[in-house]
Amino acid sequence: MHFKVKSGRKLLATAAILTLAASGTIAASAPTGQAGGNSITATVGKVRSDFTADTAKAVTPQTSGAPAGYCKVPKPMTNMVNRTMDCYNMPIKLNVRKNGRTVGTASFTVWHEIHLNLKSYHWTEKVIVGKASLTGSAGGVLATFNPSCGSGCQVFAGGGLDSPFTLNGHAHSGTAKYTFTVSAGHPRSTHTRYEFDFKKPGYTPGEVPYTGSTYRCDDEDRQYGAGCVYPQRISVESDFTHLSLMASLPGIKDNIRKVQNAGLHIGRVNSTVPLTRATKKQSEKNRKAVCGPSVKPKPGDIWWHVDPHDDGTKPSCDEYPFAETTQGGKTYNPPNRAIKWVPLKENRQQGGIIRTFFGRYHILPGDKFYVNMG
């Protein structure tokens, strides 16, 4: 997460200006000559993530004051949840200043829970502004929620946050409703900029801006269509607690496990070298480098019965790391790469498994993943 300060007309001249402090938090200060005015200034903490994606456990946040039911992450973790869910909270403190002196404060936390949609570019985010703890003359502060997102994205405040509300001892629940516009060949990445504006009669208004995690929408796969994910998350084929479907293919399984158990453990769950999907051009280059036309079986490489009448039993060169990854080709030397001759039907099945995984979870070039072979 990072913070960005918005400079607008409402904060020029007489407004209290929010500035980015060296510590990474947003602090408030008054422009020269305005120190004696009446103003609302704000300080915020860092955005705190409450989402845990782990192969062994999923943690329900224990953050003090969290709303009931907030950020319940399923156990065990799944690719669907890992690619689409996020939740975080932002603590905010307002200072009501009269003639340059603080005469009241309002402290509260904003809670966000997001579930992107693997099958659509529409989704709804839950937003809860927690109960405000007020001191002194902080009563009567009116807050307005103004979310925005980047090119091709529209977001509108809804529910109890679609109009101004008063900060008080009650929580205010609402939504941020999104629509993304994408087309094949043109994936888009952006993040949400959240802004809360604060007003009180007789005081210069203040605001708090902050941003959430980067998400991406694409329409790259014909079968699965448009959808949105958090591209920075590392997924697992086929899922966190299930063996890959490739583990049922004898030759393929043997080749992958051989490399995953040696050296760098490339692509093994929780290794330091996950696989990264490559571009089509890079994939073709990798395949030619390792399993090109000049590569032929050697004596002893054919470990099954080849039936001349069955196309699926023809010898086929299998490589790991996959040609479809940036770790493929001759990126590494043995034992961190290997080939094995397998029946053609195995290689075809493997190709289908990988394509389905890429399509279902919107794994695009540059996205990282593991293969769970046990």
mmCIF file of C-alpha atoms in Angstrom:
data_model
loop_
_atom_site.group_PDB
_atom_site.id
_atom_site.type_symbol
_atom_site.label_atom_id
_atom_site.label_comp_id
_atom_site.label_asym_id
_atom_site.label_seq_id
_atom_site.Cartn_x
_atom_site.Cartn_y
_atom_site.Cartn_z
ATOM 1 C CA MET A 1 0.000 0.000 0.000
ATOM 2 C CA HIS A 2 1.097 3.543 -0.491
ATOM 3 C CA PHE A 3 -0.282 6.990 0.131
ATOM 4 C CA LYS A 4 -0.781 9.807 -2.278
ATOM 5 C CA VAL A 5 -1.725 13.338 -1.399
ATOM 6 C CA LYS A 6 -4.325 14.998 -3.541
ATOM 7 C CA SER A 7 -3.919 18.698 -4.158
ATOM 8 C CA GLY A 8 -7.197 20.368 -5.029
ATOM 9 C CA ARG A 9 -8.731 23.833 -5.073
ATOM 10 C CA LYS A 10 -10.533 23.197 -1.824
ATOM 11 C CA LEU A 11 -7.180 22.865 -0.045
ATOM 12 C CA LEU A 12 -5.530 25.952 -1.514
ATOM 13 C CA ALA A 13 -5.482 29.408 0.010
ATOM 14 C CA THR A 14 -7.217 28.889 3.371
ATOM 15 C CA ALA A 15 -7.331 25.097 3.569
ATOM 16 C CA ALA A 16 -5.264 22.971 5.896
ATOM 17 C CA ILE A 17 -2.880 21.024 3.653
ATOM 18 C CA LEU A 18 -2.179 17.323 4.069
ATOM 19 C CA THR A 19 1.497 16.566 3.481
ATOM 20 C CA LEU A 20 3.408 13.293 3.218
ATOM 21 C CA ALA A 21 5.766 12.940 6.117
ATOM 22 C CA ALA A 22 9.151 11.199 5.818
ATOM 23 C CA SER A 23 7.869 8.363 8.010
ATOM 24 C CA GLY A 24 5.401 7.329 5.296
ATOM 25 C CA THR A 25 2.311 8.546 7.113
ATOM 26 C CA ILE A 26 0.145 11.475 6.130
ATOM 27 C CA ALA A 27 0.506 14.391 8.475
ATOM 28 C CA ALA A 28 -1.367 17.677 8.535
ATOM 29 C CA SER A 29 -0.055 21.188 8.492
ATOM 30 C CA ALA A 30 -1.456 24.649 7.862
ATOM 31 C CA PRO A 31 -0.247 26.961 5.080
ATOM 32 C CA THR A 32 1.833 29.976 5.979
ATOM 33 C CA GLY A 33 -0.314 32.679 7.509
ATOM 34 C CA GLN A 34 -3.148 30.287 8.411
ATOM 35 C CA ALA A 35 -1.825 28.929 11.696
ATOM 36 C CA GLY A 36 -4.420 30.915 13.621
ATOM 37 C CA GLY A 37 -7.438 29.738 11.605
ATOM 38 C CA ASN A 38 -10.108 27.142 12.288
ATOM 39 C CA SER A 39 -9.438 23.879 10.469
ATOM 40 C CA ILE A 40 -9.840 20.116 10.355
ATOM 41 C CA THR A 41 -6.529 18.309 9.936
ATOM 42 C CA ALA A 42 -5.832 14.602 9.860
ATOM 43 C CA THR A 43 -3.182 12.028 10.633
ATOM 44 C CA VAL A 44 -3.388 8.436 9.476
ATOM 45 C CA GLY A 45 -1.555 5.228 10.237
ATOM 46 C CA LYS A 46 -0.323 2.793 7.620
ATOM 47 C CA VAL A 47 -2.799 0.616 5.797
ATOM 48 C CA ARG A 48 -2.839 -2.668 7.689
ATOM 49 C CA SER A 49 -3.433 -5.834 5.701
ATOM 50 C CA ASP A 50 -5.730 -8.371 7.319
ATOM 51 C CA PHE A 51 -5.495 -10.989 4.544
ATOM 52 C CA THR A 52 -3.253 -14.033 4.880
ATOM 53 C CA ALA A 53 -2.647 -16.325 1.909
ATOM 54 C CA ASP A 54 -0.822 -19.403 3.145
ATOM 55 C CA THR A 55 -0.588 -23.003 1.968
ATOM 56 C CA ALA A 56 -1.024 -24.362 5.477
ATOM 57 C CA LYS A 57 -3.379 -21.997 7.219
ATOM 58 C CA ALA A 58 -5.728 -19.102 6.744
ATOM 59 C CA VAL A 59 -5.912 -16.613 9.584
ATOM 60 C CA THR A 60 -9.028 -14.760 10.626
ATOM 61 C CA PRO A 61 -7.748 -11.328 11.675
ATOM 62 C CA GLN A 62 -7.565 -10.523 15.353
ATOM 63 C CA THR A 63 -7.333 -6.781 14.826
ATOM 64 C CA SER A 64 -9.036 -5.052 17.726
ATOM 65 C CA GLY A 65 -12.428 -3.601 16.874
ATOM 66 C CA ALA A 66 -12.899 -5.495 13.603
ATOM 67 C CA PRO A 67 -16.564 -5.676 12.513
ATOM 68 C CA ALA A 68 -18.363 -8.977 13.007
ATOM 69 C CA GLY A 69 -17.705 -11.355 10.110
ATOM 70 C CA TYR A 70 -14.978 -9.170 8.642
ATOM 71 C CA CYS A 71 -12.313 -10.875 6.528
ATOM 72 C CA LYS A 72 -13.186 -14.496 7.216
ATOM 73 C CA VAL A 73 -10.635 -16.331 5.097
ATOM 74 C CA PRO A 74 -11.497 -19.981 4.377
ATOM 75 C CA LYS A 75 -9.280 -22.815 5.481
ATOM 76 C CA PRO A 76 -7.720 -24.340 3.505
ATOM 77 C CA MET A 77 -6.811 -21.530 1.122
ATOM 78 C CA THR A 78 -7.894 -21.849 -2.521
ATOM 79 C CA ASN A 79 -6.619 -20.241 -5.711
ATOM 80 C CA MET A 80 -9.995 -18.572 -6.167
ATOM 81 C CA VAL A 81 -9.760 -16.813 -2.806
ATOM 82 C CA ASN A 82 -6.051 -16.064 -3.146
ATOM 83 C CA ARG A 83 -6.512 -14.404 -6.545
ATOM 84 C CA THR A 84 -9.610 -12.381 -5.643
ATOM 85 C CA MET A 85 -9.777 -11.549 -1.927
ATOM 86 C CA ASP A 86 -8.188 -8.698 -0.036
ATOM 87 C CA CYS A 87 -8.975 -6.898 3.201
ATOM 88 C CA TYR A 88 -7.260 -4.142 5.109
ATOM 89 C CA ASN A 89 -7.976 -1.369 7.574
ATOM 90 C CA MET A 90 -6.954 2.265 7.858
ATOM 91 C CA PRO A 91 -6.849 4.061 11.235
ATOM 92 C CA ILE A 92 -7.616 7.782 10.988
ATOM 93 C CA LYS A 93 -7.499 10.588 13.522
ATOM 94 C CA LEU A 94 -8.994 14.036 12.906
ATOM 95 C CA ASN A 95 -7.915 17.119 14.785
ATOM 96 C CA VAL A 96 -10.433 19.937 15.087
ATOM 97 C CA ARG A 97 -8.408 23.106 15.503
ATOM 98 C CA LYS A 98 -9.752 26.508 16.554
ATOM 99 C CA ASN A 99 -7.484 29.537 16.297
ATOM 100 C CA GLY A 100 -4.574 27.155 15.815
ATOM 101 C CA ARG A 101 -5.344 25.116 18.948
ATOM 102 C CA THR A 102 -6.736 21.577 19.006
ATOM 103 C CA VAL A 103 -10.150 21.658 20.618
ATOM 104 C CA GLY A 104 -11.343 18.140 19.717
ATOM 105 C CA THR A 105 -10.420 14.861 18.054
ATOM 106 C CA ALA A 106 -12.230 12.083 16.216
ATOM 107 C CA SER A 107 -10.562 8.670 15.957
ATOM 108 C CA PHE A 108 -11.954 5.799 13.886
ATOM 109 C CA THR A 109 -10.943 2.957 11.556
ATOM 110 C CA VAL A 110 -12.090 2.263 8.004
ATOM 111 C CA TRP A 111 -12.415 -1.445 7.140
ATOM 112 C CA HIS A 112 -12.255 -2.747 3.564
ATOM 113 C CA GLU A 113 -13.122 -6.234 2.305
ATOM 114 C CA ILE A 114 -12.822 -6.947 -1.428
ATOM 115 C CA HIS A 115 -13.816 -9.972 -3.488
ATOM 116 C CA LEU A 116 -12.887 -9.535 -7.134
ATOM 117 C CA ASN A 117 -14.678 -11.653 -9.722
ATOM 118 C CA LEU A 118 -12.879 -14.318 -11.788
ATOM 119 C CA LYS A 119 -15.779 -14.422 -14.228
ATOM 120 C CA SER A 120 -16.772 -10.783 -14.522
ATOM 121 C CA TYR A 121 -15.410 -7.228 -14.452
ATOM 122 C CA HIS A 122 -18.114 -6.164 -11.986
ATOM 123 C CA TRP A 123 -17.636 -6.509 -8.237
ATOM 124 C CA THR A 124 -18.646 -4.861 -4.975
ATOM 125 C CA GLU A 125 -16.358 -3.935 -2.103
ATOM 126 C CA LYS A 126 -17.557 -3.776 1.493
ATOM 127 C CA VAL A 127 -16.528 -0.608 3.332
ATOM 128 C CA ILE A 128 -17.250 0.042 7.000
ATOM 129 C CA VAL A 129 -16.400 3.275 8.780
ATOM 130 C CA GLY A 130 -16.115 2.197 12.400
ATOM 131 C CA LYS A 131 -17.476 3.970 15.445
ATOM 132 C CA ALA A 132 -15.737 7.283 16.042
ATOM 133 C CA SER A 133 -14.273 8.096 19.425
ATOM 134 C CA LEU A 134 -14.915 11.824 19.934
ATOM 135 C CA THR A 135 -13.310 14.268 22.315
ATOM 136 C CA GLY A 136 -13.933 17.964 22.938
ATOM 137 C CA SER A 137 -15.530 19.863 20.058
ATOM 138 C CA ALA A 138 -15.245 17.080 17.448
ATOM 139 C CA GLY A 139 -19.012 16.584 17.227
ATOM 140 C CA GLY A 140 -20.825 17.525 14.043
ATOM 141 C CA VAL A 141 -18.059 16.597 11.574
ATOM 142 C CA LEU A 142 -19.635 15.541 8.268
ATOM 143 C CA ALA A 143 -17.750 12.911 6.228
ATOM 144 C CA THR A 144 -18.072 12.128 2.518
ATOM 145 C CA PHE A 145 -16.669 8.978 0.872
ATOM 146 C CA ASN A 146 -15.201 9.544 -2.615
ATOM 147 C CA PRO A 147 -13.536 6.458 -4.174
ATOM 148 C CA SER A 148 -11.949 6.562 -7.630
ATOM 149 C CA CYS A 149 -9.953 4.214 -9.863
ATOM 150 C CA GLY A 150 -7.889 4.418 -13.041
ATOM 151 C CA SER A 151 -8.458 4.274 -16.780
ATOM 152 C CA GLY A 152 -11.221 1.909 -17.852
ATOM 153 C CA CYS A 153 -12.494 1.631 -14.291
ATOM 154 C CA GLN A 154 -15.525 3.222 -12.625
ATOM 155 C CA VAL A 155 -16.403 3.036 -8.943
ATOM 156 C CA PHE A 156 -19.353 4.485 -7.052
ATOM 157 C CA ALA A 157 -20.046 4.730 -3.340
ATOM 158 C CA GLY A 158 -23.184 2.885 -2.267
ATOM 159 C CA GLY A 159 -25.218 1.845 0.748
ATOM 160 C CA GLY A 160 -24.743 3.991 3.823
ATOM 161 C CA LEU A 161 -21.754 5.738 2.255
ATOM 162 C CA ASP A 162 -23.424 7.086 -0.881
ATOM 163 C CA SER A 163 -24.135 10.413 0.824
ATOM 164 C CA PRO A 164 -22.476 12.492 3.587
ATOM 165 C CA PHE A 165 -22.718 11.093 7.128
ATOM 166 C CA THR A 166 -21.853 12.383 10.580
ATOM 167 C CA LEU A 167 -18.949 10.875 12.500
ATOM 168 C CA ASN A 168 -20.368 9.582 15.768
ATOM 169 C CA GLY A 169 -20.626 6.525 17.992
ATOM 170 C CA HIS A 170 -22.228 4.434 15.268
ATOM 171 C CA ALA A 171 -20.560 2.469 12.459
ATOM 172 C CA HIS A 172 -21.477 3.407 8.900
ATOM 173 C CA SER A 173 -21.591 0.529 6.406
ATOM 174 C CA GLY A 174 -21.560 0.886 2.662
ATOM 175 C CA THR A 175 -20.037 -0.309 -0.568
ATOM 176 C CA ALA A 176 -17.835 0.650 -3.463
ATOM 177 C CA LYS A 177 -19.313 -0.743 -6.693
ATOM 178 C CA TYR A 178 -16.942 -1.318 -9.608
ATOM 179 C CA THR A 179 -17.171 -1.727 -13.368
ATOM 180 C CA PHE A 180 -14.077 -2.341 -15.493
ATOM 181 C CA THR A 181 -13.844 -2.093 -19.274
ATOM 182 C CA VAL A 182 -11.385 -4.455 -20.968
ATOM 183 C CA SER A 183 -10.938 -6.152 -24.335
ATOM 184 C CA ALA A 184 -8.861 -9.067 -25.567
ATOM 185 C CA GLY A 185 -5.201 -8.129 -25.782
ATOM 186 C CA HIS A 186 -5.610 -5.130 -23.503
ATOM 187 C CA PRO A 187 -5.482 -6.114 -19.814
ATOM 188 C CA ARG A 188 -5.592 -3.201 -17.395
ATOM 189 C CA SER A 189 -4.113 -2.783 -13.941
ATOM 190 C CA THR A 190 -4.968 -0.094 -11.412
ATOM 191 C CA HIS A 191 -5.764 0.473 -7.761
ATOM 192 C CA THR A 192 -8.476 2.294 -5.867
ATOM 193 C CA ARG A 193 -7.866 5.719 -4.450
ATOM 194 C CA TYR A 194 -10.008 6.175 -1.361
ATOM 195 C CA GLU A 195 -10.735 9.689 -0.177
ATOM 196 C CA PHE A 196 -12.720 10.889 2.816
ATOM 197 C CA ASP A 197 -13.598 14.586 2.956
ATOM 198 C CA PHE A 198 -14.491 16.220 6.283
ATOM 199 C CA LYS A 199 -16.502 19.378 6.929
ATOM 200 C CA LYS A 200 -17.701 21.249 9.983
ATOM 201 C CA PRO A 201 -19.438 24.647 9.974
ATOM 202 C CA GLY A 202 -16.953 27.406 10.650
ATOM 203 C CA TYR A 203 -13.892 25.255 9.864
ATOM 204 C CA THR A 204 -11.745 24.837 6.763
ATOM 205 C CA PRO A 205 -12.428 21.312 5.349
ATOM 206 C CA GLY A 206 -9.876 18.497 5.496
ATOM 207 C CA GLU A 207 -9.393 15.253 3.599
ATOM 208 C CA VAL A 208 -7.675 11.872 3.860
ATOM 209 C CA PRO A 209 -6.554 10.016 0.724
ATOM 210 C CA TYR A 210 -4.991 6.523 0.570
ATOM 211 C CA THR A 211 -4.742 3.695 -1.942
ATOM 212 C CA GLY A 212 -5.396 -0.032 -1.954
ATOM 213 C CA SER A 213 -3.768 -3.031 -3.614
ATOM 214 C CA THR A 214 -3.206 -3.226 -7.371
ATOM 215 C CA TYR A 215 -5.727 -5.363 -9.252
ATOM 216 C CA ARG A 216 -5.979 -6.318 -12.913
ATOM 217 C CA CYS A 217 -8.809 -7.179 -15.290
ATOM 218 C CA ASP A 218 -8.410 -9.020 -18.603
ATOM 219 C CA ASP A 219 -10.360 -10.790 -21.321
ATOM 220 C CA GLU A 220 -7.554 -12.997 -22.635
ATOM 221 C CA ASP A 221 -9.099 -16.472 -22.491
ATOM 222 C CA ARG A 222 -11.957 -17.418 -24.827
ATOM 223 C CA GLN A 223 -13.285 -20.167 -22.573
ATOM 224 C CA TYR A 224 -13.251 -18.299 -19.263
ATOM 225 C CA GLY A 225 -13.863 -14.752 -20.491
ATOM 226 C CA ALA A 226 -13.245 -11.496 -18.659
ATOM 227 C CA GLY A 227 -12.341 -11.427 -14.988
ATOM 228 C CA CYS A 228 -10.286 -9.611 -12.373
ATOM 229 C CA VAL A 229 -7.514 -10.730 -9.997
ATOM 230 C CA TYR A 230 -4.687 -9.582 -7.767
ATOM 231 C CA PRO A 231 -1.797 -10.437 -10.130
ATOM 232 C CA GLN A 232 0.891 -10.273 -7.438
ATOM 233 C CA ARG A 233 -0.477 -13.360 -5.665
ATOM 234 C CA ILE A 234 1.320 -16.685 -6.257
ATOM 235 C CA SER A 235 -1.124 -19.448 -7.211
ATOM 236 C CA VAL A 236 -0.777 -23.219 -7.137
ATOM 237 C CA GLU A 237 -1.693 -25.770 -9.799
ATOM 238 C CA SER A 238 -4.183 -27.205 -9.088
ATOM 239 C CA ASP A 239 -4.711 -25.704 -5.627
ATOM 240 C CA PHE A 240 -2.994 -25.148 -2.311
ATOM 241 C CA THR A 241 -3.923 -28.452 -0.688
ATOM 242 C CA HIS A 242 -4.386 -30.688 -3.756
ATOM 243 C CA LEU A 243 -1.840 -32.400 -5.933
ATOM 244 C CA SER A 244 -1.616 -31.118 -9.466
ATOM 245 C CA LEU A 245 -3.543 -33.079 -12.037
ATOM 246 C CA MET A 246 -0.151 -33.641 -13.656
ATOM 247 C CA ALA A 247 0.679 -35.983 -10.771
ATOM 248 C CA SER A 248 -1.572 -38.554 -12.473
ATOM 249 C CA LEU A 249 0.645 -38.607 -15.587
ATOM 250 C CA PRO A 250 3.495 -41.105 -14.919
ATOM 251 C CA GLY A 251 6.185 -39.693 -17.196
ATOM 252 C CA ILE A 252 5.305 -36.048 -16.596
ATOM 253 C CA LYS A 253 5.181 -36.615 -12.831
ATOM 254 C CA ASP A 254 8.603 -38.248 -12.805
ATOM 255 C CA ASN A 255 10.222 -35.439 -14.761
ATOM 256 C CA ILE A 256 8.758 -32.614 -12.666
ATOM 257 C CA ARG A 257 9.543 -34.254 -9.339
ATOM 258 C CA LYS A 258 13.116 -34.957 -10.433
ATOM 259 C CA VAL A 259 13.772 -31.240 -10.926
ATOM 260 C CA GLN A 260 11.693 -30.026 -7.979
ATOM 261 C CA ASN A 261 13.628 -32.286 -5.612
ATOM 262 C CA ALA A 262 17.021 -31.087 -6.831
ATOM 263 C CA GLY A 263 19.045 -27.899 -6.586
ATOM 264 C CA LEU A 264 16.762 -24.853 -6.561
ATOM 265 C CA HIS A 265 13.470 -26.785 -6.189
ATOM 266 C CA ILE A 266 12.089 -24.723 -9.075
ATOM 267 C CA GLY A 267 8.310 -24.415 -8.962
ATOM 268 C CA ARG A 268 7.906 -26.508 -5.810
ATOM 269 C CA VAL A 269 5.332 -25.094 -3.410
ATOM 270 C CA ASN A 270 6.916 -22.478 -1.140
ATOM 271 C CA SER A 271 10.297 -22.644 -2.892
ATOM 272 C CA THR A 272 12.217 -19.425 -3.499
ATOM 273 C CA VAL A 273 11.955 -19.912 -7.273
ATOM 274 C CA PRO A 274 8.298 -20.014 -8.339
ATOM 275 C CA LEU A 275 7.453 -20.462 -11.997
ATOM 276 C CA THR A 276 6.592 -17.345 -13.996
ATOM 277 C CA ARG A 277 4.389 -17.448 -17.065
ATOM 278 C CA ALA A 278 6.276 -16.397 -20.202
ATOM 279 C CA THR A 279 5.052 -14.629 -23.330
ATOM 280 C CA LYS A 280 4.097 -16.699 -26.363
ATOM 281 C CA LYS A 281 7.285 -15.618 -28.139
ATOM 282 C CA GLN A 282 9.471 -16.657 -25.208
ATOM 283 C CA SER A 283 7.611 -19.976 -24.892
ATOM 284 C CA GLU A 284 8.305 -20.857 -28.512
ATOM 285 C CA LYS A 285 11.972 -19.942 -28.084
ATOM 286 C CA ASN A 286 12.226 -22.100 -24.952
ATOM 287 C CA ARG A 287 10.624 -25.090 -26.652
ATOM 288 C CA LYS A 288 12.988 -24.964 -29.628
ATOM 289 C CA ALA A 289 16.000 -24.668 -27.334
ATOM 290 C CA VAL A 290 15.237 -27.799 -25.312
ATOM 291 C CA CYS A 291 12.715 -29.938 -27.197
ATOM 292 C CA GLY A 292 13.278 -28.753 -30.749
ATOM 293 C CA PRO A 293 13.107 -30.882 -33.935
ATOM 294 C CA SER A 294 16.752 -31.934 -33.604
ATOM 295 C CA VAL A 295 16.142 -33.558 -30.213
ATOM 296 C CA LYS A 296 15.564 -37.300 -30.629
ATOM 297 C CA PRO A 297 15.003 -40.173 -28.188
ATOM 298 C CA LYS A 298 18.078 -42.111 -27.146
ATOM 299 C CA PRO A 299 18.239 -45.849 -26.423
ATOM 300 C CA GLY A 300 16.317 -46.559 -23.256
ATOM 301 C CA ASP A 301 14.252 -43.322 -23.405
ATOM 302 C CA ILE A 302 11.147 -45.187 -24.593
ATOM 303 C CA TRP A 303 9.775 -46.813 -21.457
ATOM 304 C CA TRP A 304 6.286 -47.683 -22.781
ATOM 305 C CA HIS A 305 4.828 -49.696 -25.627
ATOM 306 C CA VAL A 306 4.519 -47.607 -28.784
ATOM 307 C CA ASP A 307 1.501 -48.648 -30.818
ATOM 308 C CA PRO A 308 1.873 -47.557 -34.483
ATOM 309 C CA HIS A 309 -1.915 -47.473 -34.734
ATOM 310 C CA ASP A 310 -2.316 -45.183 -31.724
ATOM 311 C CA ASP A 311 -1.158 -41.611 -32.264
ATOM 312 C CA GLY A 312 -1.195 -40.944 -28.515
ATOM 313 C CA THR A 313 1.629 -43.412 -27.859
ATOM 314 C CA LYS A 314 4.130 -41.617 -30.103
ATOM 315 C CA PRO A 315 7.226 -40.325 -28.265
ATOM 316 C CA SER A 316 6.985 -36.686 -27.170
ATOM 317 C CA CYS A 317 9.639 -34.539 -25.499
ATOM 318 C CA ASP A 318 8.530 -33.216 -22.113
ATOM 319 C CA GLU A 319 10.517 -30.448 -20.453
ATOM 320 C CA TYR A 320 10.557 -28.976 -16.998
ATOM 321 C CA PRO A 321 10.572 -26.116 -16.156
ATOM 322 C CA PHE A 322 7.797 -25.696 -18.704
ATOM 323 C CA ALA A 323 8.478 -23.918 -21.971
ATOM 324 C CA GLU A 324 5.561 -21.631 -21.021
ATOM 325 C CA THR A 325 7.600 -20.156 -18.168
ATOM 326 C CA THR A 326 10.532 -17.757 -17.977
ATOM 327 C CA GLN A 327 12.389 -20.494 -16.103
ATOM 328 C CA GLY A 328 12.072 -22.768 -19.169
ATOM 329 C CA GLY A 329 14.431 -23.306 -22.072
ATOM 330 C CA LYS A 330 18.096 -23.208 -21.073
ATOM 331 C CA THR A 331 17.658 -20.634 -18.316
ATOM 332 C CA TYR A 332 19.076 -23.186 -15.863
ATOM 333 C CA ASN A 333 21.483 -26.087 -16.208
ATOM 334 C CA PRO A 334 20.749 -29.644 -15.042
ATOM 335 C CA PRO A 335 19.717 -30.735 -12.457
ATOM 336 C CA ASN A 336 17.525 -27.614 -12.419
ATOM 337 C CA ARG A 337 16.056 -28.588 -15.773
ATOM 338 C CA ALA A 338 15.384 -31.905 -17.428
ATOM 339 C CA ILE A 339 13.598 -33.577 -20.335
ATOM 340 C CA LYS A 340 11.842 -36.920 -20.494
ATOM 341 C CA TRP A 341 10.275 -38.769 -23.374
ATOM 342 C CA VAL A 342 6.632 -39.491 -22.659
ATOM 343 C CA PRO A 343 3.630 -40.737 -24.674
ATOM 344 C CA LEU A 344 2.183 -37.920 -26.775
ATOM 345 C CA LYS A 345 -1.173 -38.232 -24.995
ATOM 346 C CA GLU A 346 0.527 -37.315 -21.699
ATOM 347 C CA ASN A 347 1.984 -34.163 -23.187
ATOM 348 C CA ARG A 348 -1.408 -33.271 -24.644
ATOM 349 C CA GLN A 349 -3.071 -33.800 -21.285
ATOM 350 C CA GLN A 350 -0.426 -31.685 -19.584
ATOM 351 C CA GLY A 351 -0.971 -28.894 -22.091
ATOM 352 C CA GLY A 352 -4.693 -28.925 -21.360
ATOM 353 C CA ILE A 353 -4.089 -28.813 -17.608
ATOM 354 C CA ILE A 354 -1.772 -25.812 -17.897
ATOM 355 C CA ARG A 355 -4.077 -23.927 -20.285
ATOM 356 C CA THR A 356 -7.063 -24.509 -18.012
ATOM 357 C CA PHE A 357 -5.113 -23.292 -14.985
ATOM 358 C CA PHE A 358 -3.933 -20.167 -16.801
ATOM 359 C CA GLY A 359 -7.417 -19.383 -18.099
ATOM 360 C CA ARG A 360 -9.457 -20.080 -14.957
ATOM 361 C CA TYR A 361 -7.248 -17.983 -12.668
ATOM 362 C CA HIS A 362 -6.165 -15.337 -15.190
ATOM 363 C CA ILE A 363 -2.484 -16.218 -15.033
ATOM 364 C CA LEU A 364 -0.934 -13.834 -17.572
ATOM 365 C CA PRO A 365 2.721 -13.403 -18.616
ATOM 366 C CA GLY A 366 4.660 -12.242 -15.583
ATOM 367 C CA ASP A 367 2.365 -13.949 -13.046
ATOM 368 C CA LYS A 368 3.952 -16.472 -10.684
ATOM 369 C CA PHE A 369 2.737 -19.923 -9.668
ATOM 370 C CA TYR A 370 3.772 -23.242 -8.161
ATOM 371 C CA VAL A 371 3.064 -26.826 -9.222
ATOM 372 C CA ASN A 372 2.110 -29.107 -6.339
ATOM 373 C CA MET A 373 3.532 -32.546 -7.138
ATOM 374 C CA GLY A 374 3.785 -33.700 -3.535
#
